[in-house]
Amino acid sequence: MNPINEVQDIWAYLRTTPLLWLMLTMLAYLVGFWCFEKMKRSPIVSPVAIAASFLGVILLITDTPYPVYFEGAQFVHFLLGPATVSLAIPLVANFPRVRRAAIPMLAALIASSATAIFAAIFIAQAMGASDEAIRSLIPKSVTTPIAMGISEQIGGLPSLTAGLVVLTGILGAIIVTPLMNHLGFRDWRARGFAVGVTSHGIGTARAFQVHEVAGVFAAVAMALNGLVTAFVVALFSQLL
Amino acid sequence: MTEILKAFTFLLGFQFLGTAAVMGLGVPIPGPVAGLLFLIGWLGMNAPRPKLLKETAQGLIAHLSLLFVPAAVGIVQHLDRLALEGKILLTAVVVSTVLALIVGALTFVVMVRVTGALPKGEELRS
């Protein structure tokens, strides 16, 4: 067998194994995190965005379907479960803080999630988006599994919603720090809560990188927004 | 190491309980979120917990953003749609997210004034 074919054979084997895609996912994130550190942890550098673009380009170049990639990446993805559960620990540790701000949180939850939904519908409609795109856009601020369920119930495309959820998360995580600094918001609780409502887990991950208090409030916001939205939609779809 | 394994198993146990509960009750929330609520209840009652639970949680949370990479790569499945309606979708996402961030933070700060729950200590950015 000539060596070129051997290389091709090895590649043909490796590209379908979970190992390659798991390794590249870790590597891409480490590259993203390295950029983040190099830029003195600048909030506009998003390790998730860097890693995802890097991997997306590799998938396109190598003509690898997403499900093949996910075979390997699912091991990382799975850890979202225990990581979500583990948010209980900082939450309980900061419980007096959270309870003291109960009313501001509830008010901000309602105002912010309603703004996210109605502003998106309004803009998309004004710019002539398709009906299914608008429906897919509605649950974009909620964490992925809940958002996909809602999208399906209201006649959107769950997989498009998943993409929009991620996009919203990354954008919110990048925008939040410069925006809040520019507008002069100095209360970590308000900053964290706002990014948790609009940008779910990705916003929460960013908030924990910036300040623990912001992270705790982002986690509460994410959980509340997911719970409330899921129940409101479930209630409506039962009534209809 | 054994202590970390115990803590990790403990977290998986709560995820399992949460998942079982939402399936059994037919509630439309993800299992891990229900697991999170159960764990809040458990810790709130001061029930026993693994020694290194806090450290294990910190380890998972410190690189929480890594865990979103696989889902984020999923955008490649929607390049057709983005080529078609990308500008509209992106505008809608950016503008509504900026507005929702401002409205959220503003409402929070206003209600903090109203209720007198002013930020203290490390709650305020220096």
CSV table of C-alpha atoms in Angstrom, one decimal:
chain,number,residue,atom,x,y,z
A,1,MET,CA,0.0,0.0,0.0
A,2,ASN,CA,1.4,3.4,-0.8
A,3,PRO,CA,1.9,5.9,2.1
A,4,ILE,CA,-0.5,8.5,0.7
A,5,ASN,CA,-3.4,6.0,0.8
A,6,GLU,CA,-2.4,5.0,4.3
A,7,VAL,CA,-2.7,8.6,5.4
A,8,GLN,CA,-6.0,8.8,3.8
A,9,ASP,CA,-7.1,5.6,5.5
A,10,ILE,CA,-6.0,6.9,8.9
A,11,TRP,CA,-7.9,10.1,8.3
A,12,ALA,CA,-11.0,8.3,7.0
A,13,TYR,CA,-10.9,6.3,10.2
A,14,LEU,CA,-10.2,9.1,12.6
A,15,ARG,CA,-12.7,11.6,11.2
A,16,THR,CA,-15.5,9.3,12.2
A,17,THR,CA,-14.3,8.6,15.7
A,18,PRO,CA,-15.5,10.5,18.7
A,19,LEU,CA,-11.9,10.9,19.9
A,20,LEU,CA,-11.0,13.4,17.1
A,21,TRP,CA,-13.9,15.7,17.7
A,22,LEU,CA,-13.7,15.5,21.5
A,23,MET,CA,-10.0,16.4,21.3
A,24,LEU,CA,-10.6,19.3,18.8
A,25,THR,CA,-13.4,20.7,21.0
A,26,MET,CA,-11.2,20.8,24.0
A,27,LEU,CA,-8.3,22.2,21.9
A,28,ALA,CA,-10.5,24.9,20.3
A,29,TYR,CA,-11.8,26.0,23.7
A,30,LEU,CA,-8.2,26.2,25.1
A,31,VAL,CA,-7.2,28.3,22.1
A,32,GLY,CA,-10.2,30.6,22.7
A,33,PHE,CA,-9.4,30.8,26.4
A,34,TRP,CA,-5.8,31.5,25.6
A,35,CYS,CA,-6.9,34.5,23.4
A,36,PHE,CA,-9.1,35.6,26.3
A,37,GLU,CA,-6.2,35.6,28.7
A,38,LYS,CA,-3.8,37.2,26.2
A,39,MET,CA,-6.3,40.0,25.8
A,40,LYS,CA,-6.1,40.6,29.6
A,41,ARG,CA,-9.5,38.8,30.0
A,42,SER,CA,-11.2,41.4,27.9
A,43,PRO,CA,-15.0,40.8,28.1
A,44,ILE,CA,-15.4,41.3,24.3
A,45,VAL,CA,-13.2,38.2,23.7
A,46,SER,CA,-15.6,35.2,23.9
A,47,PRO,CA,-13.8,31.8,24.2
A,48,VAL,CA,-17.1,30.1,23.1
A,49,ALA,CA,-17.4,32.2,20.0
A,50,ILE,CA,-13.7,31.6,19.0
A,51,ALA,CA,-13.9,27.9,19.7
A,52,ALA,CA,-17.2,27.5,17.8
A,53,SER,CA,-16.0,29.5,14.7
A,54,PHE,CA,-12.8,27.5,14.6
A,55,LEU,CA,-14.7,24.2,14.8
A,56,GLY,CA,-17.4,25.3,12.4
A,57,VAL,CA,-14.7,26.1,9.8
A,58,ILE,CA,-13.1,22.7,10.3
A,59,LEU,CA,-16.4,20.9,9.9
A,60,LEU,CA,-17.1,22.9,6.6
A,61,ILE,CA,-13.6,22.3,5.2
A,62,THR,CA,-13.6,18.5,6.0
A,63,ASP,CA,-17.3,18.2,5.0
A,64,THR,CA,-18.1,16.6,8.3
A,65,PRO,CA,-21.8,16.5,9.3
A,66,TYR,CA,-22.7,18.0,12.6
A,67,PRO,CA,-24.1,14.7,14.0
A,68,VAL,CA,-20.7,13.1,13.4
A,69,TYR,CA,-19.0,16.0,15.2
A,70,PHE,CA,-21.5,15.6,18.1
A,71,GLU,CA,-20.7,11.9,18.6
A,72,GLY,CA,-17.4,13.2,20.1
A,73,ALA,CA,-18.6,16.5,21.5
A,74,GLN,CA,-21.4,14.9,23.4
A,75,PHE,CA,-19.1,14.0,26.3
A,76,VAL,CA,-18.5,17.7,26.9
A,77,HIS,CA,-22.1,18.6,26.2
A,78,PHE,CA,-23.3,16.0,28.8
A,79,LEU,CA,-21.5,17.8,31.6
A,80,LEU,CA,-24.0,20.7,31.2
A,81,GLY,CA,-26.3,18.5,33.3
A,82,PRO,CA,-24.2,18.2,36.5
A,83,ALA,CA,-22.9,21.8,35.9
A,84,THR,CA,-26.4,23.1,36.0
A,85,VAL,CA,-27.1,21.2,39.2
A,86,SER,CA,-23.9,22.5,40.7
A,87,LEU,CA,-25.2,26.1,40.4
A,88,ALA,CA,-27.2,25.3,43.6
A,89,ILE,CA,-24.0,25.6,45.7
A,90,PRO,CA,-23.1,29.3,45.0
A,91,LEU,CA,-26.8,30.0,45.1
A,92,VAL,CA,-27.3,28.6,48.6
A,93,ALA,CA,-24.1,30.2,49.8
A,94,ASN,CA,-25.5,33.6,48.6
A,95,PHE,CA,-29.1,33.0,49.7
A,96,PRO,CA,-29.5,36.0,52.0
A,97,ARG,CA,-28.2,38.2,49.2
A,98,VAL,CA,-30.7,36.7,46.7
A,99,ARG,CA,-33.7,36.9,49.0
A,100,ARG,CA,-33.0,40.5,49.8
A,101,ALA,CA,-33.3,41.3,46.1
A,102,ALA,CA,-36.4,39.2,45.5
A,103,ILE,CA,-38.7,42.1,44.3
A,104,PRO,CA,-36.1,43.7,42.0
A,105,MET,CA,-35.5,40.3,40.5
A,106,LEU,CA,-39.1,39.5,39.8
A,107,ALA,CA,-39.7,43.0,38.3
A,108,ALA,CA,-36.6,42.7,36.1
A,109,LEU,CA,-37.5,39.2,35.0
A,110,ILE,CA,-40.9,40.2,33.7
A,111,ALA,CA,-39.7,43.5,32.1
A,112,SER,CA,-36.6,42.0,30.5
A,113,SER,CA,-38.0,38.8,29.2
A,114,ALA,CA,-41.0,40.6,27.7
A,115,THR,CA,-38.7,43.1,26.0
A,116,ALA,CA,-36.5,40.3,24.6
A,117,ILE,CA,-39.6,38.6,23.1
A,118,PHE,CA,-41.6,41.6,21.8
A,119,ALA,CA,-38.6,43.6,20.4
A,120,ALA,CA,-37.5,40.6,18.5
A,121,ILE,CA,-41.0,39.9,17.0
A,122,PHE,CA,-41.4,43.6,16.2
A,123,ILE,CA,-38.0,44.0,14.4
A,124,ALA,CA,-38.3,40.7,12.5
A,125,GLN,CA,-41.8,41.5,11.4
A,126,ALA,CA,-40.9,45.0,10.3
A,127,MET,CA,-38.0,43.6,8.3
A,128,GLY,CA,-40.1,41.0,6.6
A,129,ALA,CA,-38.9,37.8,8.2
A,130,SER,CA,-40.8,34.5,7.4
A,131,ASP,CA,-43.4,33.4,9.8
A,132,GLU,CA,-41.5,30.3,10.9
A,133,ALA,CA,-38.4,32.4,11.5
A,134,ILE,CA,-40.3,34.7,13.8
A,135,ARG,CA,-41.8,31.8,15.7
A,136,SER,CA,-38.4,30.3,16.1
A,137,LEU,CA,-37.1,33.6,17.4
A,138,ILE,CA,-39.6,34.0,20.3
A,139,PRO,CA,-37.9,31.6,22.9
A,140,LYS,CA,-34.3,32.7,22.0
A,141,SER,CA,-33.5,34.0,25.5
A,142,VAL,CA,-34.4,30.7,27.3
A,143,THR,CA,-32.0,27.9,27.9
A,144,THR,CA,-31.7,25.5,24.9
A,145,PRO,CA,-33.9,22.4,25.9
A,146,ILE,CA,-36.7,24.6,27.1
A,147,ALA,CA,-36.4,26.9,24.0
A,148,MET,CA,-36.6,24.0,21.6
A,149,GLY,CA,-39.7,22.6,23.3
A,150,ILE,CA,-41.4,26.0,23.2
A,151,SER,CA,-40.5,26.5,19.5
A,152,GLU,CA,-42.1,23.2,18.6
A,153,GLN,CA,-45.3,24.1,20.5
A,154,ILE,CA,-45.7,27.4,18.8
A,155,GLY,CA,-44.9,26.3,15.3
A,156,GLY,CA,-41.2,27.3,15.0
A,157,LEU,CA,-38.3,25.2,13.8
A,158,PRO,CA,-36.7,23.7,17.0
A,159,SER,CA,-33.3,23.3,15.4
A,160,LEU,CA,-33.2,26.9,14.1
A,161,THR,CA,-34.3,28.0,17.6
A,162,ALA,CA,-31.3,26.2,19.0
A,163,GLY,CA,-29.0,28.1,16.7
A,164,LEU,CA,-30.6,31.4,17.7
A,165,VAL,CA,-30.4,30.6,21.4
A,166,VAL,CA,-26.7,30.1,21.1
A,167,LEU,CA,-26.3,33.3,19.0
A,168,THR,CA,-28.3,35.3,21.6
A,169,GLY,CA,-26.1,33.8,24.4
A,170,ILE,CA,-22.8,34.7,22.7
A,171,LEU,CA,-23.9,38.2,21.7
A,172,GLY,CA,-25.3,39.0,25.1
A,173,ALA,CA,-22.1,37.7,26.8
A,174,ILE,CA,-19.9,39.8,24.6
A,175,ILE,CA,-22.1,43.0,24.8
A,176,VAL,CA,-23.0,43.0,28.5
A,177,THR,CA,-19.8,44.3,30.1
A,178,PRO,CA,-19.1,47.2,27.7
A,179,LEU,CA,-22.8,48.1,27.6
A,180,MET,CA,-23.2,48.2,31.4
A,181,ASN,CA,-20.0,50.1,31.9
A,182,HIS,CA,-21.0,52.6,29.3
A,183,LEU,CA,-24.4,53.1,30.9
A,184,GLY,CA,-22.8,53.3,34.4
A,185,PHE,CA,-24.5,50.3,36.0
A,186,ARG,CA,-22.3,49.4,39.0
A,187,ASP,CA,-24.6,47.0,40.9
A,188,TRP,CA,-23.2,43.5,40.1
A,189,ARG,CA,-26.6,42.0,41.0
A,190,ALA,CA,-28.4,44.1,38.2
A,191,ARG,CA,-25.7,43.4,35.7
A,192,GLY,CA,-25.7,39.6,36.4
A,193,PHE,CA,-29.4,39.3,36.5
A,194,ALA,CA,-29.9,41.2,33.2
A,195,VAL,CA,-27.4,38.9,31.3
A,196,GLY,CA,-28.9,35.8,32.9
A,197,VAL,CA,-32.4,36.7,31.7
A,198,THR,CA,-31.4,37.6,28.2
A,199,SER,CA,-28.5,35.2,27.6
A,200,HIS,CA,-29.2,32.1,29.7
A,201,GLY,CA,-26.3,29.7,30.4
A,202,ILE,CA,-23.7,31.4,28.1
A,203,GLY,CA,-24.4,34.7,29.8
A,204,THR,CA,-24.2,33.0,33.2
A,205,ALA,CA,-20.9,31.4,32.3
A,206,ARG,CA,-19.6,34.9,31.4
A,207,ALA,CA,-21.0,36.5,34.5
A,208,PHE,CA,-19.2,34.0,36.7
A,209,GLN,CA,-15.9,34.8,34.9
A,210,VAL,CA,-16.4,38.5,35.7
A,211,HIS,CA,-17.7,38.5,39.3
A,212,GLU,CA,-19.2,35.9,41.7
A,213,VAL,CA,-22.1,38.0,42.7
A,214,ALA,CA,-22.9,38.7,39.1
A,215,GLY,CA,-22.7,35.0,38.4
A,216,VAL,CA,-25.1,34.0,41.2
A,217,PHE,CA,-27.7,36.5,40.0
A,218,ALA,CA,-27.3,35.4,36.4
A,219,ALA,CA,-27.9,31.8,37.5
A,220,VAL,CA,-31.0,32.7,39.4
A,221,ALA,CA,-32.2,34.7,36.4
A,222,MET,CA,-31.6,31.9,34.0
A,223,ALA,CA,-33.4,29.3,36.1
A,224,LEU,CA,-36.4,31.7,36.8
A,225,ASN,CA,-36.7,32.7,33.1
A,226,GLY,CA,-36.6,29.1,32.0
A,227,LEU,CA,-39.2,28.0,34.6
A,228,VAL,CA,-41.6,30.9,34.1
A,229,THR,CA,-41.4,30.8,30.3
A,230,ALA,CA,-42.0,27.1,30.2
A,231,PHE,CA,-45.0,27.3,32.5
A,232,VAL,CA,-46.5,30.3,30.8
A,233,VAL,CA,-46.2,28.6,27.3
A,234,ALA,CA,-47.5,25.3,28.7
A,235,LEU,CA,-50.5,27.1,30.2
A,236,PHE,CA,-51.3,28.9,27.0
A,237,SER,CA,-51.0,25.9,24.8
A,238,GLN,CA,-53.3,24.0,27.1
A,239,LEU,CA,-55.9,26.8,26.9
A,240,LEU,CA,-55.7,27.0,23.1
B,1,MET,CA,-9.6,12.2,44.3
B,2,THR,CA,-12.1,9.9,45.9
B,3,GLU,CA,-13.8,12.9,47.5
B,4,ILE,CA,-14.1,14.6,44.1
B,5,LEU,CA,-15.7,11.4,42.7
B,6,LYS,CA,-18.1,11.3,45.5
B,7,ALA,CA,-19.1,15.0,44.9
B,8,PHE,CA,-19.5,14.4,41.2
B,9,THR,CA,-21.6,11.3,41.8
B,10,PHE,CA,-23.7,13.3,44.2
B,11,LEU,CA,-24.4,16.0,41.5
B,12,LEU,CA,-25.3,13.2,39.0
B,13,GLY,CA,-27.6,11.8,41.6
B,14,PHE,CA,-29.5,15.1,41.8
B,15,GLN,CA,-29.6,15.3,38.0
B,16,PHE,CA,-31.1,11.8,37.9
B,17,LEU,CA,-33.7,12.7,40.6
B,18,GLY,CA,-34.6,15.8,38.7
B,19,THR,CA,-34.9,14.0,35.4
B,20,ALA,CA,-37.0,11.2,36.9
B,21,ALA,CA,-39.3,13.8,38.6
B,22,VAL,CA,-40.0,15.8,35.5
B,23,MET,CA,-40.6,12.7,33.5
B,24,GLY,CA,-42.9,11.2,36.1
B,25,LEU,CA,-44.9,14.5,36.6
B,26,GLY,CA,-44.8,15.5,32.9
B,27,VAL,CA,-43.5,19.0,33.8
B,28,PRO,CA,-42.1,20.9,30.8
B,29,ILE,CA,-38.7,21.8,32.4
B,30,PRO,CA,-35.3,20.1,31.9
B,31,GLY,CA,-34.2,17.5,34.4
B,32,PRO,CA,-31.0,19.3,35.4
B,33,VAL,CA,-33.1,22.4,36.3
B,34,ALA,CA,-35.3,20.3,38.5
B,35,GLY,CA,-32.2,18.7,40.0
B,36,LEU,CA,-30.9,22.2,40.8
B,37,LEU,CA,-34.1,23.0,42.6
B,38,PHE,CA,-33.9,19.8,44.6
B,39,LEU,CA,-30.3,20.4,45.5
B,40,ILE,CA,-31.2,24.0,46.7
B,41,GLY,CA,-33.8,22.4,48.9
B,42,TRP,CA,-31.3,19.7,50.2
B,43,LEU,CA,-28.6,22.2,51.0
B,44,GLY,CA,-31.1,24.7,52.5
B,45,MET,CA,-32.1,22.0,55.0
B,46,ASN,CA,-28.4,21.6,55.9
B,47,ALA,CA,-28.6,17.9,55.0
B,48,PRO,CA,-25.3,16.0,54.7
B,49,ARG,CA,-23.1,16.6,51.6
B,50,PRO,CA,-19.8,15.4,50.2
B,51,LYS,CA,-16.7,17.1,51.6
B,52,LEU,CA,-15.5,18.5,48.3
B,53,LEU,CA,-18.8,19.5,46.9
B,54,LYS,CA,-18.0,23.2,46.9
B,55,GLU,CA,-14.6,22.7,45.1
B,56,THR,CA,-16.1,20.3,42.6
B,57,ALA,CA,-18.9,22.8,41.8
B,58,GLN,CA,-16.4,25.6,41.4
B,59,GLY,CA,-14.4,23.5,39.0
B,60,LEU,CA,-17.4,22.8,36.8
B,61,ILE,CA,-18.6,26.5,37.0
B,62,ALA,CA,-15.2,28.0,36.3
B,63,HIS,CA,-15.2,26.6,32.7
B,64,LEU,CA,-19.0,26.5,32.2
B,65,SER,CA,-18.5,28.2,28.8
B,66,LEU,CA,-16.6,25.2,27.5
B,67,LEU,CA,-19.7,23.1,27.9
B,68,PHE,CA,-21.6,25.3,25.5
B,69,VAL,CA,-19.1,24.8,22.6
B,70,PRO,CA,-20.8,21.7,21.1
B,71,ALA,CA,-24.2,23.4,21.0
B,72,ALA,CA,-22.7,26.6,19.6
B,73,VAL,CA,-21.1,24.6,16.7
B,74,GLY,CA,-24.6,23.6,15.8
B,75,ILE,CA,-25.0,26.9,14.1
B,76,VAL,CA,-23.3,25.3,11.0
B,77,GLN,CA,-26.5,23.5,10.4
B,78,HIS,CA,-28.3,26.7,9.7
B,79,LEU,CA,-26.0,28.4,7.3
B,80,ASP,CA,-28.6,28.2,4.5
B,81,ARG,CA,-31.2,29.9,6.6
B,82,LEU,CA,-28.6,32.5,7.8
B,83,ALA,CA,-27.7,33.3,4.2
B,84,LEU,CA,-31.3,33.8,3.4
B,85,GLU,CA,-32.6,35.7,6.5
B,86,GLY,CA,-29.3,36.2,8.4
B,87,LYS,CA,-29.4,40.0,8.3
B,88,ILE,CA,-32.9,40.1,9.7
B,89,LEU,CA,-32.3,37.5,12.3
B,90,LEU,CA,-29.1,39.0,13.4
B,91,THR,CA,-30.6,42.5,13.7
B,92,ALA,CA,-33.5,41.1,15.7
B,93,VAL,CA,-31.2,39.2,18.0
B,94,VAL,CA,-28.8,42.1,18.6
B,95,VAL,CA,-31.3,44.9,19.0
B,96,SER,CA,-33.7,42.9,21.2
B,97,THR,CA,-30.8,41.6,23.4
B,98,VAL,CA,-29.3,45.1,23.9
B,99,LEU,CA,-32.8,46.5,24.8
B,100,ALA,CA,-33.6,43.5,27.1
B,101,LEU,CA,-30.2,44.0,28.9
B,102,ILE,CA,-30.9,47.7,29.5
B,103,VAL,CA,-34.5,47.2,30.5
B,104,GLY,CA,-33.5,44.3,32.9
B,105,ALA,CA,-30.7,46.2,34.6
B,106,LEU,CA,-32.7,49.4,34.8
B,107,THR,CA,-35.8,47.8,36.2
B,108,PHE,CA,-33.6,46.0,38.8
B,109,VAL,CA,-31.8,49.2,39.9
B,110,VAL,CA,-35.1,51.2,40.1
B,111,MET,CA,-36.8,48.5,42.2
B,112,VAL,CA,-33.7,48.3,44.4
B,113,ARG,CA,-34.2,52.0,45.2
B,114,VAL,CA,-38.0,51.4,45.7
B,115,THR,CA,-37.5,48.5,48.1
B,116,GLY,CA,-34.4,49.9,49.8
B,117,ALA,CA,-32.3,46.8,49.0
B,118,LEU,CA,-29.3,49.0,48.1
B,119,PRO,CA,-26.1,47.2,47.1
B,120,LYS,CA,-23.5,46.7,49.8
B,121,GLY,CA,-19.9,45.5,50.0
B,122,GLU,CA,-18.8,43.4,47.1
B,123,GLU,CA,-22.2,43.8,45.4
B,124,LEU,CA,-21.0,47.2,44.0
B,125,ARG,CA,-18.4,47.4,41.3
B,126,SER,CA,-15.5,49.4,42.5
